[in-house]
CSV table of C-alpha atoms and ligand atoms in Angstrom, one decimal:
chain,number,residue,atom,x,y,z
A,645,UNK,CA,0.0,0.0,0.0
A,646,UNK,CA,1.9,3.4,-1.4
A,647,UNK,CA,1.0,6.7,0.6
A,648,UNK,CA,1.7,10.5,-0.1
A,649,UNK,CA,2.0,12.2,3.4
A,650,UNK,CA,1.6,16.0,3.5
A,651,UNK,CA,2.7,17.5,6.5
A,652,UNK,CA,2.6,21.5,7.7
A,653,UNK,CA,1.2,21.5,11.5
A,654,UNK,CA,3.8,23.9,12.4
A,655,UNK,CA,7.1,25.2,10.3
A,656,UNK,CA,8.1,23.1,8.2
A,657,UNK,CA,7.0,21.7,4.8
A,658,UNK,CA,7.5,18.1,4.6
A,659,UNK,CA,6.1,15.9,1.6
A,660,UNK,CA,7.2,11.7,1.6
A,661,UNK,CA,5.7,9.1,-0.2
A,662,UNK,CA,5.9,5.3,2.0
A,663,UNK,CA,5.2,2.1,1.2
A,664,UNK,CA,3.5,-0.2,3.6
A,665,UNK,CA,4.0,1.7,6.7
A,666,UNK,CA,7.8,2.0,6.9
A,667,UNK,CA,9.6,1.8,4.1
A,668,UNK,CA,10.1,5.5,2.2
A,669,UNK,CA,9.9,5.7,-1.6
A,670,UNK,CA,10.7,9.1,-1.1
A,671,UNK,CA,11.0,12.4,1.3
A,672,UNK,CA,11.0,16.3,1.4
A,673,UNK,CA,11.4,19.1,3.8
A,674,UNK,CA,11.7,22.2,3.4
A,675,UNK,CA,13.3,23.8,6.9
A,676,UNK,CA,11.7,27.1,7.8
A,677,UNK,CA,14.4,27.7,10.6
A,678,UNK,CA,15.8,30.5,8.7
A,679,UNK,CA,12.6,32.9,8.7
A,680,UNK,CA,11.7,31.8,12.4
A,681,UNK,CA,15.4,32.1,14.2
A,682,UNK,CA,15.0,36.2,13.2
A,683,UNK,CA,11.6,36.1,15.4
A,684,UNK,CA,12.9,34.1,17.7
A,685,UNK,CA,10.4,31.2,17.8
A,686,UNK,CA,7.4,30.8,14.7
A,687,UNK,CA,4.9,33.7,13.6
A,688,UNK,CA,2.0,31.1,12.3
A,689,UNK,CA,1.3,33.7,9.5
A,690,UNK,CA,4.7,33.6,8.4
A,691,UNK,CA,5.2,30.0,8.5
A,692,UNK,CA,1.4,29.3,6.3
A,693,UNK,CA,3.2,31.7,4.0
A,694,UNK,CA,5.8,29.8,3.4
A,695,UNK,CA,4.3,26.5,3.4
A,696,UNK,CA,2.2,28.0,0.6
A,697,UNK,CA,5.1,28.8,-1.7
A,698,UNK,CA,7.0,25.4,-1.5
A,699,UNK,CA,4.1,22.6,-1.0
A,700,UNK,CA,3.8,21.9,-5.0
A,701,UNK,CA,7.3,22.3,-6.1
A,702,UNK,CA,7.9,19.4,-2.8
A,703,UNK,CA,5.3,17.6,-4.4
A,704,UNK,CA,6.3,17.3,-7.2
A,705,UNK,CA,10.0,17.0,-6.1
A,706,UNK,CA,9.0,13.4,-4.3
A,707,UNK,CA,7.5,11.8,-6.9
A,708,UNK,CA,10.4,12.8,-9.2
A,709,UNK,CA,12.7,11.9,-6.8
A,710,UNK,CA,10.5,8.4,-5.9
A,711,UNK,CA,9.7,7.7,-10.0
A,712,UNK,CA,6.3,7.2,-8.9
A,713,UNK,CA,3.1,8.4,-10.2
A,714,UNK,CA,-0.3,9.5,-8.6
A,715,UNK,CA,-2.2,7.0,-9.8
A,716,UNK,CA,-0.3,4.7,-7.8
A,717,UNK,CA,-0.5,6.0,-4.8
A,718,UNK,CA,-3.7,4.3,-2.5
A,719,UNK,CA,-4.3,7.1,-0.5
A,720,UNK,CA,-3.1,11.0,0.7
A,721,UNK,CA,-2.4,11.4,4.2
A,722,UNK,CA,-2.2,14.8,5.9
A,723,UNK,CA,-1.8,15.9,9.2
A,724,UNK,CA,-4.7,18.0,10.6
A,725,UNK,CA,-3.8,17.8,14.7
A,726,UNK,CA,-2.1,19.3,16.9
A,727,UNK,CA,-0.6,22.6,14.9
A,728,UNK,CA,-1.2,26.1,14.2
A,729,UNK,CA,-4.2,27.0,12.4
A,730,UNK,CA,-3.1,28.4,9.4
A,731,UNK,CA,0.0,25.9,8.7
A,732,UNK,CA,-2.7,23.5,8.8
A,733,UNK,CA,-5.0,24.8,6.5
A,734,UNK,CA,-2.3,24.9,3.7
A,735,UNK,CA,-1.6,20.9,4.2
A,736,UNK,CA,-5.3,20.1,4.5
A,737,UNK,CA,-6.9,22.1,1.4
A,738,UNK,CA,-3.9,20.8,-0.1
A,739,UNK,CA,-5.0,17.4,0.5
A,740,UNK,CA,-8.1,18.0,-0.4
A,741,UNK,CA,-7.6,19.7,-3.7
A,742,UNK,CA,-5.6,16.4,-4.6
A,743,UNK,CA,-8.1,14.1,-3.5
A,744,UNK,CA,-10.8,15.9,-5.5
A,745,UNK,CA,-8.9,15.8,-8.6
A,746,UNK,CA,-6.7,12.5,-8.6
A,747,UNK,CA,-10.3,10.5,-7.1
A,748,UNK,CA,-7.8,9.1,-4.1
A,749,UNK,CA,-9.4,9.0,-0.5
A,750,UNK,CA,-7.6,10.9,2.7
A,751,UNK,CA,-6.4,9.5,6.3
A,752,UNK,CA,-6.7,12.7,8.9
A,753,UNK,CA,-3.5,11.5,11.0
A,754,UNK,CA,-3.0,12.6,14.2
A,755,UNK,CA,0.5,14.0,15.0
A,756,UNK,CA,1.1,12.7,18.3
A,757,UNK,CA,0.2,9.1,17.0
A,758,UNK,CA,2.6,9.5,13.9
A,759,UNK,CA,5.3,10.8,16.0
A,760,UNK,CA,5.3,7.7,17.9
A,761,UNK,CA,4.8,5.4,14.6
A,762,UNK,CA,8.1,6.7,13.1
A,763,UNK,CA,10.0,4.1,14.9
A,764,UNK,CA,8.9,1.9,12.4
A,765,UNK,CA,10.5,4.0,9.5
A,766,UNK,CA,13.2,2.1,7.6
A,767,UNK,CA,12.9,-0.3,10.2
A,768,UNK,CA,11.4,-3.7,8.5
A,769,UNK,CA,12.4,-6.4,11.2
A,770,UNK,CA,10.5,-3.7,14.1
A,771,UNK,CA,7.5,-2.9,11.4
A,772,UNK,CA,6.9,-7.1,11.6
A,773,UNK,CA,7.2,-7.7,15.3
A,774,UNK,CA,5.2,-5.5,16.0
A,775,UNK,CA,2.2,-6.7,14.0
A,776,UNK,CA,1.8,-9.4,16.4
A,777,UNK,CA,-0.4,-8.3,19.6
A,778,UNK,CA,1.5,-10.3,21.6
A,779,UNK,CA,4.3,-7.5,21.8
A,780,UNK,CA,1.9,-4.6,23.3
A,781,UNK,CA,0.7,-3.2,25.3
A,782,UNK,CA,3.4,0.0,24.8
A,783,UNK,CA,3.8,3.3,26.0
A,784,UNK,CA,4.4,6.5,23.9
A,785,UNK,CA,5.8,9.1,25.2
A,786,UNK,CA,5.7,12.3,22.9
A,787,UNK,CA,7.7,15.2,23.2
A,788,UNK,CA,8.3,17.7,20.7
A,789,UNK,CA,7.9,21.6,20.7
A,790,UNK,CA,4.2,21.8,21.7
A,791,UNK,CA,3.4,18.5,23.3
A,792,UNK,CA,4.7,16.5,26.0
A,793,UNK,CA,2.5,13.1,26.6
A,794,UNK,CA,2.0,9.4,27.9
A,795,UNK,CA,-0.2,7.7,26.1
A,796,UNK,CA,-0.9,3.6,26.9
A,797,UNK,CA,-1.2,1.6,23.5
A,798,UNK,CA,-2.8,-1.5,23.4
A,799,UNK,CA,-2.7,-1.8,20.0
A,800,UNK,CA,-2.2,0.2,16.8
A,801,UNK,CA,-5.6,3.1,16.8
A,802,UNK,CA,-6.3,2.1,20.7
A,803,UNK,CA,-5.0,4.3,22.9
A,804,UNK,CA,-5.5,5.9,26.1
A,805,UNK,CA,-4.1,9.4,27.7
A,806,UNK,CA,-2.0,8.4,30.6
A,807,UNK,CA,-0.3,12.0,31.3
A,808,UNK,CA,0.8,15.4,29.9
A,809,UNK,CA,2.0,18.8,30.5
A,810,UNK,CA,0.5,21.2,32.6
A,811,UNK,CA,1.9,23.7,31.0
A,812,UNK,CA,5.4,24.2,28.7
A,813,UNK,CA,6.2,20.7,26.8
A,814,UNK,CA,10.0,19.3,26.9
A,815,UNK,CA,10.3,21.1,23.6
A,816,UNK,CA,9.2,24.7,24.8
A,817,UNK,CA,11.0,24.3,28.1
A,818,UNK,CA,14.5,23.8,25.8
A,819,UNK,CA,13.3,26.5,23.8
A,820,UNK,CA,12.7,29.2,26.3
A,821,UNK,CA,15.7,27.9,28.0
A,822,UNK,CA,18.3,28.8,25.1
A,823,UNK,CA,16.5,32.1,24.4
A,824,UNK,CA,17.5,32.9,28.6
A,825,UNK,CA,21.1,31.4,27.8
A,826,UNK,CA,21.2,33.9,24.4
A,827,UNK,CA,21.3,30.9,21.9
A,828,UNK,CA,19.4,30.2,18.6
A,829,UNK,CA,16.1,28.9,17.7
A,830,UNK,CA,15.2,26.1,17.8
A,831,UNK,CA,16.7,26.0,21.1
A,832,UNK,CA,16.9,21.8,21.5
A,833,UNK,CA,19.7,21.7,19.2
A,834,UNK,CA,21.3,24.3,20.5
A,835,UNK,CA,21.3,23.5,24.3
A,836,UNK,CA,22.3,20.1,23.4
A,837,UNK,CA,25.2,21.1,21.4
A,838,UNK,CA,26.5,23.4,24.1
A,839,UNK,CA,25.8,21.0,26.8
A,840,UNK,CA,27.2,18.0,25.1
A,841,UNK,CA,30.8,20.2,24.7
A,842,UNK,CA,30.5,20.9,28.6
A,843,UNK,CA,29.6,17.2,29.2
A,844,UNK,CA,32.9,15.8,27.4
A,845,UNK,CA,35.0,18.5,28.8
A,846,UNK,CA,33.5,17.5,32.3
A,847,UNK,CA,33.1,13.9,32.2
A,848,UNK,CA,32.4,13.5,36.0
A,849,UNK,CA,30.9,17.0,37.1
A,850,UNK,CA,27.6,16.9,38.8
A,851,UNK,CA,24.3,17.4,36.4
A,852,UNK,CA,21.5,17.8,39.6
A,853,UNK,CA,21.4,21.4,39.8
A,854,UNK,CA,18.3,22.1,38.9
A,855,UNK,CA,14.8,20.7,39.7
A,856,UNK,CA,13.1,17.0,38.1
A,857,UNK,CA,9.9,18.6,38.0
A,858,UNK,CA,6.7,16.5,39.5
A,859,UNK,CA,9.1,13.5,39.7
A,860,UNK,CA,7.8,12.9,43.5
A,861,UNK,CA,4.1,13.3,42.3
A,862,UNK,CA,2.2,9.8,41.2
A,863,UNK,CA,0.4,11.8,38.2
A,864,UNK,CA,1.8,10.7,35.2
A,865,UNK,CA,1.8,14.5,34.0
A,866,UNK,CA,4.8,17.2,33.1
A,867,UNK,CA,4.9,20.4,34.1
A,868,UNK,CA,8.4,22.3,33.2
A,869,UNK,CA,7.2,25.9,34.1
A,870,UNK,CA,9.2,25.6,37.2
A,871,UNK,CA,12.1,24.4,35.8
A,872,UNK,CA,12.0,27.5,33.6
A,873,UNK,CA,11.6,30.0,36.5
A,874,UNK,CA,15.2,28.3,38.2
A,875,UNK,CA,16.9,28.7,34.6
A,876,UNK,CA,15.6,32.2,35.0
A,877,UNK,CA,17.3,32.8,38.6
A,878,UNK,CA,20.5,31.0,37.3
A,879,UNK,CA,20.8,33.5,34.6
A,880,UNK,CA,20.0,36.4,36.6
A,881,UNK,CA,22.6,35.3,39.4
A,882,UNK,CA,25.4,35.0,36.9
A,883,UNK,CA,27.2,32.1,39.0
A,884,UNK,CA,27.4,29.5,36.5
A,885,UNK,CA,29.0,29.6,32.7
A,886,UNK,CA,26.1,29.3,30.3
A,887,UNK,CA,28.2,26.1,28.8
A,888,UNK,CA,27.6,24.2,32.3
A,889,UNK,CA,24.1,25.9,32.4
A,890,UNK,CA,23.5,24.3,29.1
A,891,UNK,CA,24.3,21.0,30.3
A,892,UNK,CA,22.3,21.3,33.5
A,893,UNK,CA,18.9,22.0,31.7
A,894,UNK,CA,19.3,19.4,29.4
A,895,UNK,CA,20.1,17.0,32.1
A,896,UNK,CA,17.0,18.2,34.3
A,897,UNK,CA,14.5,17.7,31.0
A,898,UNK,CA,15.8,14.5,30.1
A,899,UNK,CA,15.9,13.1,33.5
A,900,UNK,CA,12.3,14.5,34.1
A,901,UNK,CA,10.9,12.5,30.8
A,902,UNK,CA,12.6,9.7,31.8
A,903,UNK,CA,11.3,9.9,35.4
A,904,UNK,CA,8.1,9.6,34.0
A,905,UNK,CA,8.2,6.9,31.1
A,906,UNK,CA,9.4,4.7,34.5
A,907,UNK,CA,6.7,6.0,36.6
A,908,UNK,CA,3.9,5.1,33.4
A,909,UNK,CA,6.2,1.5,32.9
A,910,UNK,CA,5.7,0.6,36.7
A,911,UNK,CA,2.3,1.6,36.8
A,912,UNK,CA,1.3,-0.1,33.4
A,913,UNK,CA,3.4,-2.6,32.6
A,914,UNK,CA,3.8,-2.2,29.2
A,915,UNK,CA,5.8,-4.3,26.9
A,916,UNK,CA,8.1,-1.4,25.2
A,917,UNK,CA,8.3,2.3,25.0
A,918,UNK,CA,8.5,4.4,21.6
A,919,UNK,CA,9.9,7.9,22.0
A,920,UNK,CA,9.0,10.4,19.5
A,921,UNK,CA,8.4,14.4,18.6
A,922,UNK,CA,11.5,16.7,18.0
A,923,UNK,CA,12.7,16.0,21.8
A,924,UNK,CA,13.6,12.3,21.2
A,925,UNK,CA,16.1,13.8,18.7
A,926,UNK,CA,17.8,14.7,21.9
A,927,UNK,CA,21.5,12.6,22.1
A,928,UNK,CA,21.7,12.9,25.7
A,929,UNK,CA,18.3,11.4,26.1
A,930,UNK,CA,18.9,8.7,24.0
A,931,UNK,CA,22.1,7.8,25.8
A,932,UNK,CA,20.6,8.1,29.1
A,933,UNK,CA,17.7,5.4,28.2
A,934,UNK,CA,20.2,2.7,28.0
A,935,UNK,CA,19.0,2.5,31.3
A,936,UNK,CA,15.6,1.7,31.2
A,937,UNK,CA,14.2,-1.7,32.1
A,938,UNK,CA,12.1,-2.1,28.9
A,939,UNK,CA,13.0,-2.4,25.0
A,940,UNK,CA,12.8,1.2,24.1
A,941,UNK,CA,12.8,2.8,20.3
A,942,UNK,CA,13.4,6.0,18.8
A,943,UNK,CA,12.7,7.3,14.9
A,944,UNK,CA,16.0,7.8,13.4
A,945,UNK,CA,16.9,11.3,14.4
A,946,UNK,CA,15.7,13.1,11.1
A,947,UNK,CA,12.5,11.5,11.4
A,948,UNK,CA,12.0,12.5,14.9
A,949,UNK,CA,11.9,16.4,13.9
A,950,UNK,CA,8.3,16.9,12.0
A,951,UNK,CA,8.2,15.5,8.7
A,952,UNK,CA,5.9,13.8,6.2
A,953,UNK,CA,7.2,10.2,6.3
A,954,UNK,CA,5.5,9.8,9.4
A,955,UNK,CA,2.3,11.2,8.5
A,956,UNK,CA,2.1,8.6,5.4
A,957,UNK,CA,3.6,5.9,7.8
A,958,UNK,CA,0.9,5.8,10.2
A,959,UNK,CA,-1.8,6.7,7.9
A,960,UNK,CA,-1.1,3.1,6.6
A,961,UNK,CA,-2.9,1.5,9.4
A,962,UNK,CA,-6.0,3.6,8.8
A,963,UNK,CA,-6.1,2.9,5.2
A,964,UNK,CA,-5.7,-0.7,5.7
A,965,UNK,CA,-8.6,-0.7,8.2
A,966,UNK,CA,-10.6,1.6,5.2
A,967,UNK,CA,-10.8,4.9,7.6
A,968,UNK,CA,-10.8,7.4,5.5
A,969,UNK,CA,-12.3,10.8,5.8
A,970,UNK,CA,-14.4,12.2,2.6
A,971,UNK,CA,-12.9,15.0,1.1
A,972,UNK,CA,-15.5,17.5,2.0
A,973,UNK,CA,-15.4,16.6,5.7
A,974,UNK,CA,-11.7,16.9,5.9
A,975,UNK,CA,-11.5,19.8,8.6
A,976,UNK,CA,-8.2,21.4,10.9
A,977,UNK,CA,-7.9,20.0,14.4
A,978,UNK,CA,-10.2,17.1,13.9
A,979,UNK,CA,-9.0,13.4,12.6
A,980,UNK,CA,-10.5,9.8,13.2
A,981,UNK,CA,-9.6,7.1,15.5
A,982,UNK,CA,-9.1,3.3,14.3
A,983,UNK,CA,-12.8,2.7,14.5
A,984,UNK,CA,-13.8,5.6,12.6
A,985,UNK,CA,-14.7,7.8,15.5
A,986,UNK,CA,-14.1,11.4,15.2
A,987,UNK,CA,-11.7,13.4,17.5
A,988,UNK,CA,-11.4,16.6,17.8
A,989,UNK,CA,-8.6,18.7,19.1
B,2102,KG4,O1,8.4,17.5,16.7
B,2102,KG4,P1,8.8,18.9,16.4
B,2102,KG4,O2,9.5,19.2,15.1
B,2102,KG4,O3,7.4,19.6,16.4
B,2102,KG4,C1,6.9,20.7,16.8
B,2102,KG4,O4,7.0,21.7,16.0
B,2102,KG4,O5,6.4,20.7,17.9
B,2102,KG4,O6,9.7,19.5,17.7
B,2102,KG4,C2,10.3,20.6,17.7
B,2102,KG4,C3,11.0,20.8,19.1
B,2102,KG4,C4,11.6,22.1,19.3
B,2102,KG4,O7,11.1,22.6,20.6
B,2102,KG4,C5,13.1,21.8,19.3
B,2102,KG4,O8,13.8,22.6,20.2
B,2102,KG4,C6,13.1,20.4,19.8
B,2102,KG4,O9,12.0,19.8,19.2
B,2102,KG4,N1,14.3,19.7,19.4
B,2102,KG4,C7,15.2,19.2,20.3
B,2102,KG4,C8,16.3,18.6,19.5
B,2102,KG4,N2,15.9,18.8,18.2
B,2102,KG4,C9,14.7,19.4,18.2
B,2102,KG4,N3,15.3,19.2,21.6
B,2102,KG4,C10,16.3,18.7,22.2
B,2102,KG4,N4,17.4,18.1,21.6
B,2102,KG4,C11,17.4,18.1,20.2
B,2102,KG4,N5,18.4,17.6,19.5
């Protein structure tokens, strides 16, 4: 089963084409970090803008690039939740638009859900065991720039909300972080650049500085509003260099999602975790999970940043199951669970 995955929630363009669920025919972005590093974080007009200008050319860049044609493809995917409204609207009337005119039907994925799917990309020997039922339930845990989640899967399309932030996500906190430490947007990369120089400078220097926020608390949700507020003092007080500062917030977001994928493994006993969203990108983090008592999987880095092979990756499971949403009905903030159900954001 061939799918086209569109995907603008937020800032950047990403168009893929992928076979069966994991393996990519082919895959676009285009990076708006350019246009958003001189505001300092994303202007949603600017970023619909520029979605706008490059979602055809990608288009037809990947199925150049894939020597593949529409008539081939089974279905269009296209995120529609969580994002900024008018990113959105560019991916979903684009989807629309080509599934008026090509007679193709449309999965509404859900983010969150592809983000945690994207393990499976260019992974064959993970796509198959996990077929079987017998190797779930699993935990997700998402964290990227607006979102930091538990859910409990039980199967692919069956899921339940086990936790999730109060208020900043992982992503946000590194964000806000860099911009109090004078670094770039997107402020993950950054910090983890600057603390991984510190770290290898440093080998045995202390990381527990700053608060695990919520770590002694049995919810299962994140809240990194604090953590903020002592990167804030820490600045302001001048006493450590911004290299070690660096390292210390990283440290104190990665131990905190950690802290709670262990709390959500003890409660639920799940049979594996999948990390995804921007955040899992995180090196440090995916170091630090050797750890952890379960089989744990991450996308491969460039697939845990937003992008469009994940959208057509986990649309496959709809389209296998036929749940497809109408053209006409295919809306912003709203997508379909496995039975058909719709959710809305
Ligand atoms: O999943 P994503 O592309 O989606 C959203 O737009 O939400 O995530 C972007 C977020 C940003 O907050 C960025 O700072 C963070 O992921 N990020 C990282 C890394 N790469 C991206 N955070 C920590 N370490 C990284 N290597």
């Amino acid at each position: 089963m061939i799918i086209l995955g569109i995907e603008t929630a937020v800032d950047d363009t990403g168009v893929a084409i992928v076979k069966d669920g994991w393996k990519i025919i082919s895959t676009a972005i285009h990076s708006q970090i350019k246009i958003h590093a001189k505001t300092g974080g994303v202007i949603p007009e600017a970023a619909a803008r520029e979605h706008l200008k490059v979602v055809i050319p990608l288009l037809n860049l990947v199925f150049e690039e894939g020597k593949i044609n529409p008539a081939e493809m089974d279905a269009i995917a296209v995120s529609t939740l969580p994002g900024l409204l008018g990113p959105l609207l560019i991916g979903v009337e684009t989807a629309r638009t080509l599934s008026l005119v090509w007679q193709k039907p449309v999965v509404a994925v859900n983010d969150w859900e592809s983000h945690a799917l994207a393990v499976f990309l260019e992974n064959e020997k993970l796509f198959h065991k996990f077929k079987s039922k017998s190797n779930w339930p699993v935990v997700y845990l998402i964290v990227s720039g607006g979102t930091s989640a538990l859910f409990l899967a039980k199967y692919f399309g069956d899921y339940q909300l086990i936790g999730q932030t109060r208020d900043d996500a992982a992503g946000e906190a590194f964000d806000k972080s860099a911009r109090l430490l004078g670094l770039s947007y997107p402020g993950g990369p950054a910090i983890s650049k600057l603390a991984d120089e510190f770290i290898s400078k440093n080998p045995s220097q202390k990381l527990n500085l700053l608060p695990r926020p919520m770590l002694q608390n049995k919810s299962l949700d994140f809240s990194f509003s604090g953590l903020k507020t002592a990167v804030v003092r820490e600045v302001k007080t001048d006493n450590i260099p911004p290299q070690e500062l660096a390292a210390q917030t990283q440290e104190a977001i990665d131990d905190t999602l950690i802290g709670k994928a262990l709390q959500a493994v003890k409660k639920y006993q799940p049979q594996a975790i999948f990390v995804g969203g921007g955040v899992a990108a995180n090196k440090r983090l995916r170091e630090k999970m050797n750890d952890f008592p379960i089989p744990f999987y991450f996308p491969p880095p460039k697939f845990c940043v937003d992008n469009a092979a994940m959208t057509a990756g986990s649309a496959y499971y709809y389209a296998k199951e036929k749940v497809f949403t109408p053209w006409e009905k295919l809306n912003i903030f709203e997508a379909r669970d496995i039975k058909g159900h719709l959710w809305k954001y």
